[in-house]
mmCIF file of C-alpha atoms in Angstrom:
data_model
loop_
_atom_site.group_PDB
_atom_site.id
_atom_site.type_symbol
_atom_site.label_atom_id
_atom_site.label_comp_id
_atom_site.label_asym_id
_atom_site.label_seq_id
_atom_site.Cartn_x
_atom_site.Cartn_y
_atom_site.Cartn_z
ATOM 1 C CA ASP A 1 6.992 -25.286 20.723
ATOM 2 C CA ILE A 2 3.796 -26.885 22.047
ATOM 3 C CA GLN A 3 2.120 -29.434 19.768
ATOM 4 C CA MET A 4 -1.615 -30.100 20.054
ATOM 5 C CA THR A 5 -2.666 -33.589 18.955
ATOM 6 C CA GLN A 6 -6.389 -33.789 18.318
ATOM 7 C CA SER A 7 -8.403 -36.985 17.867
ATOM 8 C CA PRO A 8 -10.254 -38.334 16.103
ATOM 9 C CA SER A 9 -9.789 -36.478 12.819
ATOM 10 C CA THR A 10 -13.315 -37.398 11.757
ATOM 11 C CA LEU A 11 -16.267 -38.945 13.483
ATOM 12 C CA SER A 12 -19.755 -39.928 12.451
ATOM 13 C CA ALA A 13 -22.553 -40.018 15.005
ATOM 14 C CA SER A 14 -26.322 -39.970 15.192
ATOM 15 C CA VAL A 15 -28.598 -37.241 16.454
ATOM 16 C CA GLY A 16 -28.895 -37.654 20.207
ATOM 17 C CA ASP A 17 -25.480 -39.295 20.653
ATOM 18 C CA ARG A 18 -22.838 -38.088 23.068
ATOM 19 C CA VAL A 19 -19.634 -37.121 21.267
ATOM 20 C CA THR A 20 -16.176 -36.607 22.770
ATOM 21 C CA ILE A 21 -13.177 -34.971 21.086
ATOM 22 C CA THR A 22 -9.742 -35.052 22.692
ATOM 23 C CA CYS A 23 -6.704 -32.796 22.486
ATOM 24 C CA ARG A 24 -3.349 -33.690 23.995
ATOM 25 C CA ALA A 25 -0.658 -31.099 24.526
ATOM 26 C CA SER A 26 3.027 -31.971 24.184
ATOM 27 C CA GLN A 27 3.681 -30.321 27.560
ATOM 28 C CA SER A 28 1.612 -29.049 30.450
ATOM 29 C CA ILE A 29 -0.431 -25.966 29.584
ATOM 30 C CA SER A 30 -2.568 -25.658 32.712
ATOM 31 C CA LYS A 31 -6.051 -24.744 31.435
ATOM 32 C CA TRP A 32 -4.995 -22.420 28.619
ATOM 33 C CA VAL A 33 -7.165 -24.057 25.976
ATOM 34 C CA ALA A 34 -9.991 -22.812 23.791
ATOM 35 C CA TRP A 35 -12.359 -24.753 21.520
ATOM 36 C CA TYR A 36 -13.849 -23.475 18.267
ATOM 37 C CA GLN A 37 -16.562 -24.652 15.901
ATOM 38 C CA GLN A 38 -16.099 -23.966 12.201
ATOM 39 C CA ARG A 39 -18.729 -24.450 9.558
ATOM 40 C CA PRO A 40 -17.760 -24.731 5.866
ATOM 41 C CA GLY A 41 -16.849 -21.392 4.363
ATOM 42 C CA LYS A 42 -17.039 -19.578 7.703
ATOM 43 C CA ALA A 43 -14.568 -18.283 10.250
ATOM 44 C CA PRO A 44 -14.110 -20.225 13.494
ATOM 45 C CA ASN A 45 -16.610 -19.494 16.258
ATOM 46 C CA LEU A 46 -15.552 -19.617 19.911
ATOM 47 C CA LEU A 47 -17.293 -22.246 22.030
ATOM 48 C CA ILE A 48 -15.157 -22.580 25.161
ATOM 49 C CA SER A 49 -12.230 -20.766 26.737
ATOM 50 C CA HIS A 50 -9.982 -21.589 29.710
ATOM 51 C CA ALA A 51 -10.693 -25.280 29.046
ATOM 52 C CA SER A 52 -14.214 -25.263 30.472
ATOM 53 C CA THR A 53 -15.799 -21.781 30.346
ATOM 54 C CA LEU A 54 -18.744 -21.817 27.976
ATOM 55 C CA GLU A 55 -19.019 -18.732 25.776
ATOM 56 C CA SER A 56 -22.227 -16.732 26.120
ATOM 57 C CA GLY A 57 -24.899 -17.964 23.723
ATOM 58 C CA VAL A 58 -23.352 -21.399 23.177
ATOM 59 C CA PRO A 59 -25.813 -24.238 23.851
ATOM 60 C CA SER A 60 -25.328 -26.008 27.157
ATOM 61 C CA ARG A 61 -24.934 -29.382 25.402
ATOM 62 C CA PHE A 62 -21.337 -28.290 24.738
ATOM 63 C CA SER A 63 -18.860 -28.697 27.575
ATOM 64 C CA GLY A 64 -15.107 -28.726 28.019
ATOM 65 C CA SER A 65 -12.843 -30.287 30.598
ATOM 66 C CA GLY A 66 -9.237 -31.077 31.335
ATOM 67 C CA SER A 67 -6.023 -29.506 32.523
ATOM 68 C CA GLY A 68 -2.328 -30.099 32.112
ATOM 69 C CA THR A 69 -1.934 -32.075 28.906
ATOM 70 C CA GLU A 70 -5.311 -33.662 28.183
ATOM 71 C CA PHE A 71 -8.470 -31.828 27.227
ATOM 72 C CA THR A 72 -11.884 -32.869 25.979
ATOM 73 C CA LEU A 73 -14.801 -31.257 24.226
ATOM 74 C CA THR A 74 -18.078 -33.065 24.770
ATOM 75 C CA ILE A 75 -21.307 -32.591 22.870
ATOM 76 C CA ASN A 76 -24.227 -34.085 24.749
ATOM 77 C CA SER A 77 -27.248 -35.041 22.650
ATOM 78 C CA LEU A 78 -25.760 -34.248 19.253
ATOM 79 C CA GLN A 79 -27.962 -32.121 16.993
ATOM 80 C CA ALA A 80 -27.965 -31.884 13.190
ATOM 81 C CA ASP A 81 -26.787 -28.287 13.497
ATOM 82 C CA ASP A 82 -23.580 -29.512 15.189
ATOM 83 C CA SER A 83 -22.212 -30.846 11.899
ATOM 84 C CA ALA A 84 -18.955 -28.883 11.639
ATOM 85 C CA THR A 85 -15.222 -29.046 12.256
ATOM 86 C CA TYR A 86 -13.979 -28.475 15.797
ATOM 87 C CA HIS A 87 -10.545 -27.094 16.686
ATOM 88 C CA CYS A 88 -8.652 -26.927 19.962
ATOM 89 C CA HIS A 89 -6.193 -24.079 20.562
ATOM 90 C CA GLN A 90 -3.484 -23.552 23.152
ATOM 91 C CA TYR A 91 -2.615 -20.052 24.274
ATOM 92 C CA SER A 92 -0.222 -21.011 27.039
ATOM 93 C CA SER A 93 2.935 -19.829 25.320
ATOM 94 C CA TYR A 94 4.202 -18.528 21.993
ATOM 95 C CA PRO A 95 4.026 -19.732 19.362
ATOM 96 C CA PHE A 96 0.355 -20.462 19.977
ATOM 97 C CA SER A 97 -0.965 -23.515 18.140
ATOM 98 C CA PHE A 98 -4.066 -25.426 17.087
ATOM 99 C CA GLY A 99 -4.968 -29.083 16.915
ATOM 100 C CA GLY A 100 -5.521 -30.635 13.504
ATOM 101 C CA GLY A 101 -9.305 -30.404 13.743
ATOM 102 C CA THR A 102 -12.134 -32.936 14.075
ATOM 103 C CA LYS A 103 -14.848 -33.114 11.451
ATOM 104 C CA VAL A 104 -18.156 -34.195 12.970
ATOM 105 C CA GLU A 105 -20.642 -35.745 10.583
ATOM 106 C CA ILE A 106 -24.225 -36.696 11.279
ATOM 107 C CA LYS A 107 -25.269 -40.223 10.296
ATOM 108 C CA GLN B 1 -20.326 -4.578 18.252
ATOM 109 C CA VAL B 2 -16.743 -5.745 17.877
ATOM 110 C CA GLN B 3 -16.027 -6.495 14.226
ATOM 111 C CA LEU B 4 -12.958 -7.126 12.111
ATOM 112 C CA VAL B 5 -13.305 -6.504 8.385
ATOM 113 C CA GLN B 6 -10.659 -7.930 6.079
ATOM 114 C CA SER B 7 -9.592 -6.975 2.576
ATOM 115 C CA GLY B 8 -10.648 -8.842 -0.541
ATOM 116 C CA ALA B 9 -9.292 -11.928 -2.252
ATOM 117 C CA GLU B 10 -5.867 -11.831 -3.868
ATOM 118 C CA VAL B 11 -4.248 -13.806 -6.673
ATOM 119 C CA LYS B 12 -0.472 -13.647 -6.835
ATOM 120 C CA PRO B 13 2.226 -15.377 -8.896
ATOM 121 C CA PRO B 14 4.922 -17.415 -7.128
ATOM 122 C CA GLY B 15 7.668 -15.211 -5.727
ATOM 123 C CA ALA B 16 5.429 -12.189 -5.255
ATOM 124 C CA SER B 17 4.395 -10.482 -2.038
ATOM 125 C CA VAL B 18 0.929 -9.838 -0.645
ATOM 126 C CA LYS B 19 -0.273 -7.360 1.949
ATOM 127 C CA LEU B 20 -3.598 -8.003 3.663
ATOM 128 C CA SER B 21 -5.558 -5.605 5.824
ATOM 129 C CA CYS B 22 -7.845 -6.036 8.820
ATOM 130 C CA GLN B 23 -9.871 -3.033 10.007
ATOM 131 C CA ALA B 24 -11.284 -2.990 13.523
ATOM 132 C CA PHE B 25 -14.635 -1.579 14.615
ATOM 133 C CA GLY B 26 -16.517 -1.344 17.879
ATOM 134 C CA TYR B 27 -13.664 -1.163 20.410
ATOM 135 C CA THR B 28 -10.550 0.798 21.310
ATOM 136 C CA PHE B 29 -8.100 -0.409 18.684
ATOM 137 C CA THR B 30 -4.940 0.159 20.692
ATOM 138 C CA ASN B 31 -6.093 -1.815 23.735
ATOM 139 C CA TYR B 32 -6.150 -5.301 22.211
ATOM 140 C CA TYR B 33 -3.584 -7.394 20.385
ATOM 141 C CA VAL B 34 -4.526 -8.953 17.024
ATOM 142 C CA HIS B 35 -3.673 -12.470 15.849
ATOM 143 C CA TRP B 36 -3.193 -13.737 12.305
ATOM 144 C CA VAL B 37 -4.165 -17.345 11.531
ATOM 145 C CA ARG B 38 -4.273 -19.131 8.193
ATOM 146 C CA GLN B 39 -6.026 -22.206 6.842
ATOM 147 C CA ALA B 40 -4.886 -24.025 3.710
ATOM 148 C CA PRO B 41 -7.582 -25.784 1.648
ATOM 149 C CA GLY B 42 -8.943 -28.774 3.560
ATOM 150 C CA GLN B 43 -6.433 -28.256 6.372
ATOM 151 C CA GLY B 44 -6.450 -27.123 9.987
ATOM 152 C CA LEU B 45 -5.762 -23.720 11.470
ATOM 153 C CA GLU B 46 -2.196 -22.431 11.652
ATOM 154 C CA TRP B 47 -1.198 -19.619 14.024
ATOM 155 C CA MET B 48 1.073 -17.133 12.285
ATOM 156 C CA GLY B 49 1.723 -14.399 14.789
ATOM 157 C CA ILE B 50 0.443 -11.450 16.768
ATOM 158 C CA ILE B 51 0.750 -7.667 16.844
ATOM 159 C CA ASN B 52 0.222 -5.079 19.543
ATOM 160 C CA PRO B 53 -1.644 -2.173 17.904
ATOM 161 C CA GLY B 54 -0.933 -0.049 20.967
ATOM 162 C CA GLY B 55 2.808 -0.232 20.441
ATOM 163 C CA SER B 56 4.989 -1.820 17.820
ATOM 164 C CA SER B 57 5.715 -5.231 19.265
ATOM 165 C CA THR B 58 5.086 -8.353 17.245
ATOM 166 C CA GLY B 59 5.574 -12.076 17.695
ATOM 167 C CA TYR B 60 5.834 -14.576 14.874
ATOM 168 C CA ALA B 61 5.687 -18.340 14.657
ATOM 169 C CA PRO B 62 9.182 -19.601 13.740
ATOM 170 C CA LYS B 63 7.880 -20.873 10.402
ATOM 171 C CA PHE B 64 7.012 -17.311 9.340
ATOM 172 C CA GLN B 65 9.825 -15.362 10.989
ATOM 173 C CA GLY B 66 11.668 -13.311 8.367
ATOM 174 C CA ARG B 67 9.027 -13.748 5.693
ATOM 175 C CA VAL B 68 6.032 -12.111 7.371
ATOM 176 C CA SER B 69 5.651 -8.579 8.713
ATOM 177 C CA MET B 70 2.742 -7.330 10.781
ATOM 178 C CA THR B 71 2.152 -3.595 11.009
ATOM 179 C CA LYS B 72 -0.595 -1.214 12.066
ATOM 180 C CA ASP B 73 -2.130 2.160 11.289
ATOM 181 C CA THR B 74 -3.823 3.589 14.339
ATOM 182 C CA SER B 75 -5.407 6.437 12.322
ATOM 183 C CA THR B 76 -7.617 3.910 10.524
ATOM 184 C CA SER B 77 -7.688 1.160 13.190
ATOM 185 C CA THR B 78 -6.152 -1.224 10.706
ATOM 186 C CA VAL B 79 -3.566 -3.958 11.032
ATOM 187 C CA TYR B 80 -1.677 -5.355 8.078
ATOM 188 C CA MET B 81 0.042 -8.649 7.349
ATOM 189 C CA GLU B 82 2.603 -8.775 4.549
ATOM 190 C CA MET B 83 4.034 -12.050 3.293
ATOM 191 C CA ARG B 84 6.950 -12.219 0.868
ATOM 192 C CA SER B 85 8.314 -14.865 -1.498
ATOM 193 C CA LEU B 86 4.973 -16.580 -1.947
ATOM 194 C CA THR B 87 4.759 -20.220 -3.047
ATOM 195 C CA SER B 88 1.801 -22.432 -3.879
ATOM 196 C CA GLU B 89 1.895 -23.686 -0.284
ATOM 197 C CA ASP B 90 0.822 -20.221 0.856
ATOM 198 C CA THR B 91 -2.540 -20.623 -0.874
ATOM 199 C CA ALA B 92 -4.935 -20.331 2.047
ATOM 200 C CA ILE B 93 -7.574 -18.292 3.790
ATOM 201 C CA TYR B 94 -5.947 -15.760 6.108
ATOM 202 C CA TYR B 95 -7.839 -14.637 9.203
ATOM 203 C CA CYS B 96 -7.244 -11.858 11.662
ATOM 204 C CA ALA B 97 -8.760 -12.159 15.132
ATOM 205 C CA ARG B 98 -8.721 -9.987 18.231
ATOM 206 C CA ASP B 99 -7.121 -11.133 21.456
ATOM 207 C CA GLN B 100 -9.050 -10.796 24.731
ATOM 208 C CA LEU B 101 -6.278 -9.135 26.654
ATOM 209 C CA ARG B 102 -2.701 -8.253 25.828
ATOM 210 C CA GLY B 103 -1.601 -11.147 23.688
ATOM 211 C CA ASN B 104 -1.941 -13.915 26.232
ATOM 212 C CA SER B 105 -5.439 -15.203 25.537
ATOM 213 C CA TRP B 106 -7.628 -16.678 22.838
ATOM 214 C CA PRO B 107 -8.481 -15.025 19.519
ATOM 215 C CA ASP B 108 -12.114 -13.923 19.213
ATOM 216 C CA PRO B 109 -13.913 -12.516 17.292
ATOM 217 C CA TRP B 110 -12.499 -13.300 13.866
ATOM 218 C CA GLY B 111 -12.565 -11.444 10.600
ATOM 219 C CA GLN B 112 -14.333 -12.980 7.629
ATOM 220 C CA GLY B 113 -11.059 -14.182 6.112
ATOM 221 C CA THR B 114 -9.156 -13.323 2.935
ATOM 222 C CA LEU B 115 -8.439 -15.955 0.311
ATOM 223 C CA VAL B 116 -4.950 -15.754 -1.115
ATOM 224 C CA THR B 117 -4.286 -17.860 -4.186
ATOM 225 C CA VAL B 118 -0.706 -18.312 -5.369
ATOM 226 C CA SER B 119 -0.649 -19.427 -8.966
ATOM 227 C CA ALA B 120 1.312 -18.792 -12.123
#
């Protein structure tokens, strides 16, 4: 089974900061990674698929990169509305799996 | 638009079973696989398995194999997830989500979630 190790588990940053979240896969998964944003009490919302393809309607300050075993989600110019938990997800092979999540807090 | 509507909250005693539903709207039900994912309180997302509504094939995470069954009713465009022998560790929000293709892509969109509470 493929394990997704996400870091950090929490981070605190100021409005306008650049934030980077990392996911490492236990084996190579090409670019079969998606990123989700989840606000409290809500279902996850897709931000990025195929490691770097931005979902329609998602602000351009969000970007994804990586391939193989290391992947990053970057938020350029953090906004107050970005306070949420972010999850990476691998869909390379069954059983699919998620990272542990990163809670982003605004200072 | 594409929408998945899940059944309401459940409270079950330890050892019981629960069967959750997820009804699809806005697309051809049999053309897209459906995932089930759960989230325990304060925890991350956990992928449980997937079902092909156009056939009868399913795939389960090893942790849930033998204790979870996913089924479908094409007449109502509904998928079901049944879990047996519940324990307090099964207390979680359970989500269904549609695949983009035939079970080899990311889940989106998601249902609103169903809270299952296991308590004596």
